[in-house]
Structure formats: C-alpha cells, structure tokens
PDB file of C-alpha atoms and ligand atoms in Angstrom:
ATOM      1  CA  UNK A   1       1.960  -8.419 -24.548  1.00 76.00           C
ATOM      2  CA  UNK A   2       4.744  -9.171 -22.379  1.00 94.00           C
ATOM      3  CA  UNK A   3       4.196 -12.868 -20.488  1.00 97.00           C
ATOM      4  CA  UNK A   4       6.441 -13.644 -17.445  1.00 98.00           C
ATOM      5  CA  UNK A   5       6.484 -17.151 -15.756  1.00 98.00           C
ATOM      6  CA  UNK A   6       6.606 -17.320 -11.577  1.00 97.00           C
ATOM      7  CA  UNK A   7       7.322 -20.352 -10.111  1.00 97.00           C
ATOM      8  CA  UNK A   8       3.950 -22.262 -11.256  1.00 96.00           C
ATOM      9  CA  UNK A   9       2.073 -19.290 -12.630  1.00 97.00           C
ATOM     10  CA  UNK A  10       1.837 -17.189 -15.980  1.00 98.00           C
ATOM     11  CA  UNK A  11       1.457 -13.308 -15.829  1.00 98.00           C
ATOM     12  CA  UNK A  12       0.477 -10.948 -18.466  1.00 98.00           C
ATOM     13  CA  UNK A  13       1.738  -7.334 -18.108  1.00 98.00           C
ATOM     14  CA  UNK A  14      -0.648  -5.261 -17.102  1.00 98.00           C
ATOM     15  CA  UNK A  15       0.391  -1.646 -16.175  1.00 98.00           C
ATOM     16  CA  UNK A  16       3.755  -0.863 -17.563  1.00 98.00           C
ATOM     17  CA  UNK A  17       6.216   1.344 -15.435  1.00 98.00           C
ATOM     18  CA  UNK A  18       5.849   4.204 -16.762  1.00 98.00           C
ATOM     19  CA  UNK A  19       2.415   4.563 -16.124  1.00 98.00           C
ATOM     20  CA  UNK A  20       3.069   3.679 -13.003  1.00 98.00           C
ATOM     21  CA  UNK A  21       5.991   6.278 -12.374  1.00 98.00           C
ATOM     22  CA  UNK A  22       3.691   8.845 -14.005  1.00 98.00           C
ATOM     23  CA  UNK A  23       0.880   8.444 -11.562  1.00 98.00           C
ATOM     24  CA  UNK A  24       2.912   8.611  -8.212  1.00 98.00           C
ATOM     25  CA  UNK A  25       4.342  11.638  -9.654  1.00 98.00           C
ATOM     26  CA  UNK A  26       0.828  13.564  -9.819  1.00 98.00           C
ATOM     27  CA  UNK A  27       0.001  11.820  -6.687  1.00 98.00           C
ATOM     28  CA  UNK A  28       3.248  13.788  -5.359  1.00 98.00           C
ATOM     29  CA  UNK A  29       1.962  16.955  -6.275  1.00 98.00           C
ATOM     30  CA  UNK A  30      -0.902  16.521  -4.839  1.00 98.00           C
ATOM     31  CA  UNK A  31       0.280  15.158  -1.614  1.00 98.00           C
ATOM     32  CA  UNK A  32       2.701  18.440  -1.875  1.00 98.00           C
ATOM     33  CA  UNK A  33       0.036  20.629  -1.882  1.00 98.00           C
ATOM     34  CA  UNK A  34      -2.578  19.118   0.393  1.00 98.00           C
ATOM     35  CA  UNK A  35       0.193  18.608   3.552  1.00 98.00           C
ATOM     36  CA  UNK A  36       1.605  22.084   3.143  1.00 96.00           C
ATOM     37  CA  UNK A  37       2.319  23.753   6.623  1.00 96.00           C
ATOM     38  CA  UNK A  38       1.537  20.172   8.802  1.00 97.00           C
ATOM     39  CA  UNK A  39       2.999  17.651  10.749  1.00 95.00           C
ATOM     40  CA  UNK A  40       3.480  14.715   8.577  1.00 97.00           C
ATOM     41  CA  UNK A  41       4.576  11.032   8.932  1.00 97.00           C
ATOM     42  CA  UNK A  42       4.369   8.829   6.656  1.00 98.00           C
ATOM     43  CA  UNK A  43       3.592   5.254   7.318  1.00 98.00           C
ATOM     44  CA  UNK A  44       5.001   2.358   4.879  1.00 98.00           C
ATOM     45  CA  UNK A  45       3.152  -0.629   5.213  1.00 97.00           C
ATOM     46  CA  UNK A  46       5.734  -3.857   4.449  1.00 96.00           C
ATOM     47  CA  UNK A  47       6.452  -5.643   2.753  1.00 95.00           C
ATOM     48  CA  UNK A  48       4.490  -5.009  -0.493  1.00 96.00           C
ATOM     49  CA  UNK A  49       4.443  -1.613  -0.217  1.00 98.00           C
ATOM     50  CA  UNK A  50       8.101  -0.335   0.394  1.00 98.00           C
ATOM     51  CA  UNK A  51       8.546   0.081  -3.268  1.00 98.00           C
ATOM     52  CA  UNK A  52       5.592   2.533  -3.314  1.00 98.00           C
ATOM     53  CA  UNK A  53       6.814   4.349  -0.545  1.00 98.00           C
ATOM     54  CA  UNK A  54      10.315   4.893  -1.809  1.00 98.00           C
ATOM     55  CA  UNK A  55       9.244   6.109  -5.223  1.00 98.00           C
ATOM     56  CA  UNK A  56       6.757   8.391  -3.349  1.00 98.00           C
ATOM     57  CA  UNK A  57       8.703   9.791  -0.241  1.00 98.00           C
ATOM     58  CA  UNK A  58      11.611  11.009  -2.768  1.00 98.00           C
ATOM     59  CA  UNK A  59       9.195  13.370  -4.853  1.00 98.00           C
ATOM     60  CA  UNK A  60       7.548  14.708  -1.208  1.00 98.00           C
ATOM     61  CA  UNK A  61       9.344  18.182  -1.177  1.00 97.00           C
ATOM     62  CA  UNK A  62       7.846  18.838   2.202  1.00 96.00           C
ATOM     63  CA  UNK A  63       9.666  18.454   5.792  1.00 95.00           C
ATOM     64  CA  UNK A  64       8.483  15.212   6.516  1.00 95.00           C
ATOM     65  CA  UNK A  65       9.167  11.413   8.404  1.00 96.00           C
ATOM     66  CA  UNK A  66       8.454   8.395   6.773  1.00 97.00           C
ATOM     67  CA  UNK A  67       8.429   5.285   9.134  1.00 96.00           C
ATOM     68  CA  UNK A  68       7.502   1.341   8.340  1.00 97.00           C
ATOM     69  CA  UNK A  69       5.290  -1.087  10.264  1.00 96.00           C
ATOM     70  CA  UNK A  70       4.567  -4.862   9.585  1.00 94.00           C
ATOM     71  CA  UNK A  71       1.541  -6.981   9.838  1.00 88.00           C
ATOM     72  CA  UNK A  72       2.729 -10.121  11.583  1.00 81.00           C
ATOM     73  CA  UNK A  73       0.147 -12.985  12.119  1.00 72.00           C
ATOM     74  CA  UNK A  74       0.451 -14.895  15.285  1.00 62.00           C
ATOM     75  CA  UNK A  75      -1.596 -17.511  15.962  1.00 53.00           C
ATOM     76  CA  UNK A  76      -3.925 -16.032  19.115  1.00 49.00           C
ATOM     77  CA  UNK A  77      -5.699 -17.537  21.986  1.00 47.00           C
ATOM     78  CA  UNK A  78      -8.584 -16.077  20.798  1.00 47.00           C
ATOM     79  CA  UNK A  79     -12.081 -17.903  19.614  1.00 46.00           C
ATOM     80  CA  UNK A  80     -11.346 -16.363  16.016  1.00 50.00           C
ATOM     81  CA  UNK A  81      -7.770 -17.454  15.406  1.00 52.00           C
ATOM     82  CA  UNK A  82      -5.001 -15.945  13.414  1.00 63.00           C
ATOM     83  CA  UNK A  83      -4.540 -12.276  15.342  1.00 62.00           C
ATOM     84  CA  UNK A  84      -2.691  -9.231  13.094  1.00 78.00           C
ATOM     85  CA  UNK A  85      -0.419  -7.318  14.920  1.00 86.00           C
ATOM     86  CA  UNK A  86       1.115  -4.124  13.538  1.00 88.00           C
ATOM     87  CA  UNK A  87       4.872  -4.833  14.588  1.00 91.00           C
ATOM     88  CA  UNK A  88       8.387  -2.077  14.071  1.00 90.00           C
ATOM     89  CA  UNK A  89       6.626   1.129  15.712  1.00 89.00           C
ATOM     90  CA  UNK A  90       9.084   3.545  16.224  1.00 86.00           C
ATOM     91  CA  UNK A  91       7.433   6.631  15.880  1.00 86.00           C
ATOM     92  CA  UNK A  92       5.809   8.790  18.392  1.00 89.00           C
ATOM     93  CA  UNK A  93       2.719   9.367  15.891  1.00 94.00           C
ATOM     94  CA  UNK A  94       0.530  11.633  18.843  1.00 95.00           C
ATOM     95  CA  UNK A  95      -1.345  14.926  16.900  1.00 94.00           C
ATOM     96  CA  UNK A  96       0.484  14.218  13.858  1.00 97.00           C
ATOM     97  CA  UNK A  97      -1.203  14.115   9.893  1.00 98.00           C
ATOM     98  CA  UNK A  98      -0.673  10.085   9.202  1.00 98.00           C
ATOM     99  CA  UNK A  99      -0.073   9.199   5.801  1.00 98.00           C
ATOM    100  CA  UNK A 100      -0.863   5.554   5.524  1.00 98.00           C
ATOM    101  CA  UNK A 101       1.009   4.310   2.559  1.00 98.00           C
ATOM    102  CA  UNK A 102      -0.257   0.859   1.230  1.00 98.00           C
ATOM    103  CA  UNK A 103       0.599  -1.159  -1.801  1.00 97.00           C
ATOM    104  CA  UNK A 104      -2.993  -2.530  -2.607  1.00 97.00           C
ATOM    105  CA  UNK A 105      -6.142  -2.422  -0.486  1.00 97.00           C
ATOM    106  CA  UNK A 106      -8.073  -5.383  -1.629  1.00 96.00           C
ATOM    107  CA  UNK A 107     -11.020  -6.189   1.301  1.00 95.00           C
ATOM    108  CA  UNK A 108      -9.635  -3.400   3.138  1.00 95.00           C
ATOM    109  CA  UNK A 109      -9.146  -5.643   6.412  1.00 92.00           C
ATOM    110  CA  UNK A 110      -5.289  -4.883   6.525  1.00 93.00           C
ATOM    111  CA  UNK A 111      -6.714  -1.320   6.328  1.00 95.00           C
ATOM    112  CA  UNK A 112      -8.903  -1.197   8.603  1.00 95.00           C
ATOM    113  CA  UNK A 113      -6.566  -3.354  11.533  1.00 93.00           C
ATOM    114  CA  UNK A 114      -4.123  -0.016  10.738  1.00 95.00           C
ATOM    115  CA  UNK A 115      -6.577   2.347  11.011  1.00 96.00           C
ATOM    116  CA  UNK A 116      -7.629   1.385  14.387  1.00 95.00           C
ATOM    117  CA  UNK A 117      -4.160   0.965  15.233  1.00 94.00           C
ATOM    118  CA  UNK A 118      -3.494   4.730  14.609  1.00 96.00           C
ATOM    119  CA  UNK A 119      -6.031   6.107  16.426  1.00 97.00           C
ATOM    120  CA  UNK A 120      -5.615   4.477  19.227  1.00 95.00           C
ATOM    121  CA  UNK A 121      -2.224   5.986  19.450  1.00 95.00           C
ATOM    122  CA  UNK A 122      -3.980   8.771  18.844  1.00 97.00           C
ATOM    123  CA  UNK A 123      -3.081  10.187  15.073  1.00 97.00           C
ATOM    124  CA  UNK A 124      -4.465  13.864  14.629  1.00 97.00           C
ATOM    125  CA  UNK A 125      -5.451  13.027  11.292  1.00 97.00           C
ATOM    126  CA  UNK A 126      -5.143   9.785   9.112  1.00 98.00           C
ATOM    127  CA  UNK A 127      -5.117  10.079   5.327  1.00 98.00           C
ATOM    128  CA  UNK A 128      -4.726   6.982   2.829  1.00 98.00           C
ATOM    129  CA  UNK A 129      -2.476   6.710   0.119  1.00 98.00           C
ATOM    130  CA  UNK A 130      -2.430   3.424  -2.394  1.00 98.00           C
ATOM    131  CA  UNK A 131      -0.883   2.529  -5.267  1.00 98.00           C
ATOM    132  CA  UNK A 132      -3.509  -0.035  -6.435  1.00 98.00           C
ATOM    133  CA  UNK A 133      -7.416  -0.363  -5.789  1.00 98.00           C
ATOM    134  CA  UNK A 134     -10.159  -3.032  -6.066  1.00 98.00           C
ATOM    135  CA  UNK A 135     -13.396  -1.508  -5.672  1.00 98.00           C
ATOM    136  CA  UNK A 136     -14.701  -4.499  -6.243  1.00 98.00           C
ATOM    137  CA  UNK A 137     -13.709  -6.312  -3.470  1.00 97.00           C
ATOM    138  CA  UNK A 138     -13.498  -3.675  -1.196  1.00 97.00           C
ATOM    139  CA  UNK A 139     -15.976  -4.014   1.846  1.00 96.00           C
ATOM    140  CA  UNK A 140     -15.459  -1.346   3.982  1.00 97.00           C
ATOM    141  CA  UNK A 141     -15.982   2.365   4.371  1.00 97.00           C
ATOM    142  CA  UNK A 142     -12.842   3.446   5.303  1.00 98.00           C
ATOM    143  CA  UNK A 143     -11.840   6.703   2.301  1.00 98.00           C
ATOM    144  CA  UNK A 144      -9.153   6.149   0.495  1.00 98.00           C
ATOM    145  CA  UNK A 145      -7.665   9.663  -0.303  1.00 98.00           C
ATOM    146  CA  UNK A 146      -4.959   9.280  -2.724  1.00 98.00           C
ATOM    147  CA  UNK A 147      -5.218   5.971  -4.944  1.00 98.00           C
ATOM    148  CA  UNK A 148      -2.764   5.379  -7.778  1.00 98.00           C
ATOM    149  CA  UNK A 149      -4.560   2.648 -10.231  1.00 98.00           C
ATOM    150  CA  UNK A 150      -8.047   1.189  -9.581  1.00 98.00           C
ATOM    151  CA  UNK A 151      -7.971  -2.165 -11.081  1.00 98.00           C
ATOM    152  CA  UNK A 152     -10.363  -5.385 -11.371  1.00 98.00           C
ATOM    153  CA  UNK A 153     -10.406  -7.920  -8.627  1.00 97.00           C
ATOM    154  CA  UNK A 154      -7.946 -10.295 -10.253  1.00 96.00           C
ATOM    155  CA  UNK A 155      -4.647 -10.737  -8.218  1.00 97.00           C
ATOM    156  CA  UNK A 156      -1.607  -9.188  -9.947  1.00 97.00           C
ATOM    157  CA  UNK A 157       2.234  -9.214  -8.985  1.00 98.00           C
ATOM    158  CA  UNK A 158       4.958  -6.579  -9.243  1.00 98.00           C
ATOM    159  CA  UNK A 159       5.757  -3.163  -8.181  1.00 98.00           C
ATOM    160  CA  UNK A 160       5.843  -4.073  -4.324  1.00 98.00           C
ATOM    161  CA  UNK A 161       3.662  -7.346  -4.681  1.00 97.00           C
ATOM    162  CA  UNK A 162       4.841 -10.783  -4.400  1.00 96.00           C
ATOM    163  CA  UNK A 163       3.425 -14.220  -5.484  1.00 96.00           C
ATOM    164  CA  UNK A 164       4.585 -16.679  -2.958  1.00 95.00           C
ATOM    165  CA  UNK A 165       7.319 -14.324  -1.952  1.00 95.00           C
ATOM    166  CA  UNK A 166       8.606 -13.660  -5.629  1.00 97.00           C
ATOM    167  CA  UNK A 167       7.912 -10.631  -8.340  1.00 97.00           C
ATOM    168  CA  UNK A 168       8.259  -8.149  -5.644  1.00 97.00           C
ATOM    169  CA  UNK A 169      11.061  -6.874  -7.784  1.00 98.00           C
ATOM    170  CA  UNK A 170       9.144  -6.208 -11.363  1.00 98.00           C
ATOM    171  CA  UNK A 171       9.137  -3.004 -12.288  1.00 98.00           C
ATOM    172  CA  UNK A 172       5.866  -3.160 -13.728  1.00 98.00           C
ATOM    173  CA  UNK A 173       2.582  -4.973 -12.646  1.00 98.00           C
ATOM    174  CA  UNK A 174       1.239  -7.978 -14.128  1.00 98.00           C
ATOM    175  CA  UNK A 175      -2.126  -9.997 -13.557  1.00 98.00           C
ATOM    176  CA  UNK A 176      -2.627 -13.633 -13.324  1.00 97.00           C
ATOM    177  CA  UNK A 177      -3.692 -15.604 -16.716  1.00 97.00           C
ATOM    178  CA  UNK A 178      -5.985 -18.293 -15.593  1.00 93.00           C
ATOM    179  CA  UNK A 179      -5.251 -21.719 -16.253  1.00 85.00           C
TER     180      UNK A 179
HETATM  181  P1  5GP B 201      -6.896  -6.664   2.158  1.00 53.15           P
HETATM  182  O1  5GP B 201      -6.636  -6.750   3.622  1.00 53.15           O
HETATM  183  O2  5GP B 201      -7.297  -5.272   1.689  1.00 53.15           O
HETATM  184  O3  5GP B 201      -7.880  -7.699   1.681  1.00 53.15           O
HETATM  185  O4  5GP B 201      -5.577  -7.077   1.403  1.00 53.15           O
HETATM  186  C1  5GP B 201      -4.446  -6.334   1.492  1.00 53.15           C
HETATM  187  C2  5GP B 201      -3.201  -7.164   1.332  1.00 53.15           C
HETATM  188  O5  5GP B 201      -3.447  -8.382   0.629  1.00 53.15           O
HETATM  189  C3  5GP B 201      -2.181  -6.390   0.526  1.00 53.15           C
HETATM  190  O6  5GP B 201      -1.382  -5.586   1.350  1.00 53.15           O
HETATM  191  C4  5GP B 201      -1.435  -7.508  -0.188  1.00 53.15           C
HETATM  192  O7  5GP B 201      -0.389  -7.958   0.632  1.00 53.15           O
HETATM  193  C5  5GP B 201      -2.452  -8.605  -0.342  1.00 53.15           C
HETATM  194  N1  5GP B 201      -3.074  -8.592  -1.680  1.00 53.15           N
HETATM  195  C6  5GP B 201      -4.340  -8.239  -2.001  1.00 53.15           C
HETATM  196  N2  5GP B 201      -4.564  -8.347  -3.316  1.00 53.15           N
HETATM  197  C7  5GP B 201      -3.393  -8.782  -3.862  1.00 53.15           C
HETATM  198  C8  5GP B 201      -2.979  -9.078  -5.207  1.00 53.15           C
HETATM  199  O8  5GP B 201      -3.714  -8.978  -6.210  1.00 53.15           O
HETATM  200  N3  5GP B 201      -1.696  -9.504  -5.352  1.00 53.15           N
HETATM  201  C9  5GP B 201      -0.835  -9.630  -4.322  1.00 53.15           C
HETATM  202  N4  5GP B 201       0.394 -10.029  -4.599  1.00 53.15           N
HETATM  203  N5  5GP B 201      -1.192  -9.364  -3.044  1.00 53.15           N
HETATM  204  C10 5GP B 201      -2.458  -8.929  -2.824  1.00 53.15           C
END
C-alpha cells in the first residue's frame, strides 16, 4: 500500500482515484436524472470541497449554476464563542432546488449551520450531495441524499481535504496511520 508523509504525519492510501472518479460519475447520473426539468444551483462548500464540485459540475448535463460559499470563524460576542458565518454569497438562491455540495460531513455541524443558512434565504428545496461520510460520527438528522464513500471515523486527507492546509491536492484519499 502506498504510504505518503505530510508534514509530521504518515498516510496510508485509502480509496484510490479511480474509485473515486467512478463514483461521482454514477452520482452524475443520478443527479441528471433526479433534477431534470428544475431550477438548480449548486452550492460548493470551500475549501475542501471545490475538488468535488469541479469533478461533479462537469458531468451535470443539465442547465444549471454552481456557486461557492465559505465558512469563516470569527471570534463572536456571544456566550458560546467562535461564530460560523457562511461568507461569498452571490447568488439569489429564492424558490430554487439547492444542491449543497460538501467534501465530508463528519458531525454534520458545518451541515447543519448551511442548512439553516439556506432556508432562511428561502431555498425551494435543499438536497445534499457528499463525497465522503462518517456515520459514525454523524449526530444529526439532517438526509444526506447523494453520498459518494461512507467511511470509518478516522480522519483522512486528499481529494479536497487538507491536513494543516496540505494534501488538498492528492488525487486519491488517504487515512491517518496512528503513531
Ligand atoms: P463536521 O462539521 O461535519 O463535523 O465537519 C465537516 C468539516 O470538518 C469538513 O468540511 C472538513 O473540513 C472537516 N473534516 C471532517 N473530517 C475530516 C477528515 O477526516 N479530514 C479532513 N481533512 N477534514 C475533515
């Protein structure tokens, strides 16, 4: 197996590209089918996910937007601290089918902060799409519609996701080897 070296960490590979490229391709056709005839935008979430969205997007064969928001943490005046704000809206997003596209939904709090975010500006319809899954960690009850790869709770890099700001560029996804 294939071991790569990040800054201070070791990484196995874990789900090789082509598996990868193979699932967002029948996650395509099914998008294709399911958004026939509607008003779609899609929604990257950065940074992780932009990769994602890109390989995504080009196999959409619908008439269709795709727009990008940020989470940006700010330190609030609030009781509870660190606030999320969804930051880069551009996108009048009223009565139209939302297709949230996320890199990973862990906890599902990043979710969830999006969620809320979309219908408040009132979203006819929000649908999920992600390329990776922990059901294991996830605590909320939010449906995730289209996921790529469910995989264990152990934090991997590639594809999208960073560690410490690096490995966003692997074309593959590897997991952490414990020290
Ligand atoms: P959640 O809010 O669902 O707990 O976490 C979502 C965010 O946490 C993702 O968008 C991603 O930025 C980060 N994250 C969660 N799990 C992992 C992981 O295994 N690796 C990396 N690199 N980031 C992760």
């Amino acid at each position: 197996m294939k071991e790569i070296r990040i800054l201070d960490k070791t990484f196995r590979e874990f789900i090789p590209e082509e598996t990868i490229q193979l699932r967002i391709e029948q996650l395509a056709k099914q998008l294709n089918k399911d958004l026939a005839g509607k008003d779609v935008v899609f929604l990257g979430i950065l940074n992780g996910a932009f990769l994602f969205a890109a390989d995504l997007f080009r196999r959409i064969n619908l008439e269709a937007r795709i727009s990008f928001v940020k989470l940006a943490s700010y330190e609030g005046t609030t009781s509870s601290g660190t606030i999320k704000e969804l930051i880069g809206w551009n996108e009048d997003i009223r009565n139209k089918t939302i297709i949230v596209i996320e890199d990973i939904v862990d906890t599902g709090n990043t979710l969830e902060r999006i969620v809320d975010e979309l219908i408040i500006r009132k979203a006819f319809e929000i649908k999920i799409a992600t390329m990776l899954y922990k059901p294991e960690a996830y605590k909320k009850k939010i449906p995730l519609d289209y996921v790529g790869i469910e995989i264990p709770n152990d934090f991997v890099v590639g594809y999208g996701l960073d560690y410490n700001g690096y490995g966003r560029n692997l074309p593959s996804i590897y997991t952490l080897i414990p020290e």
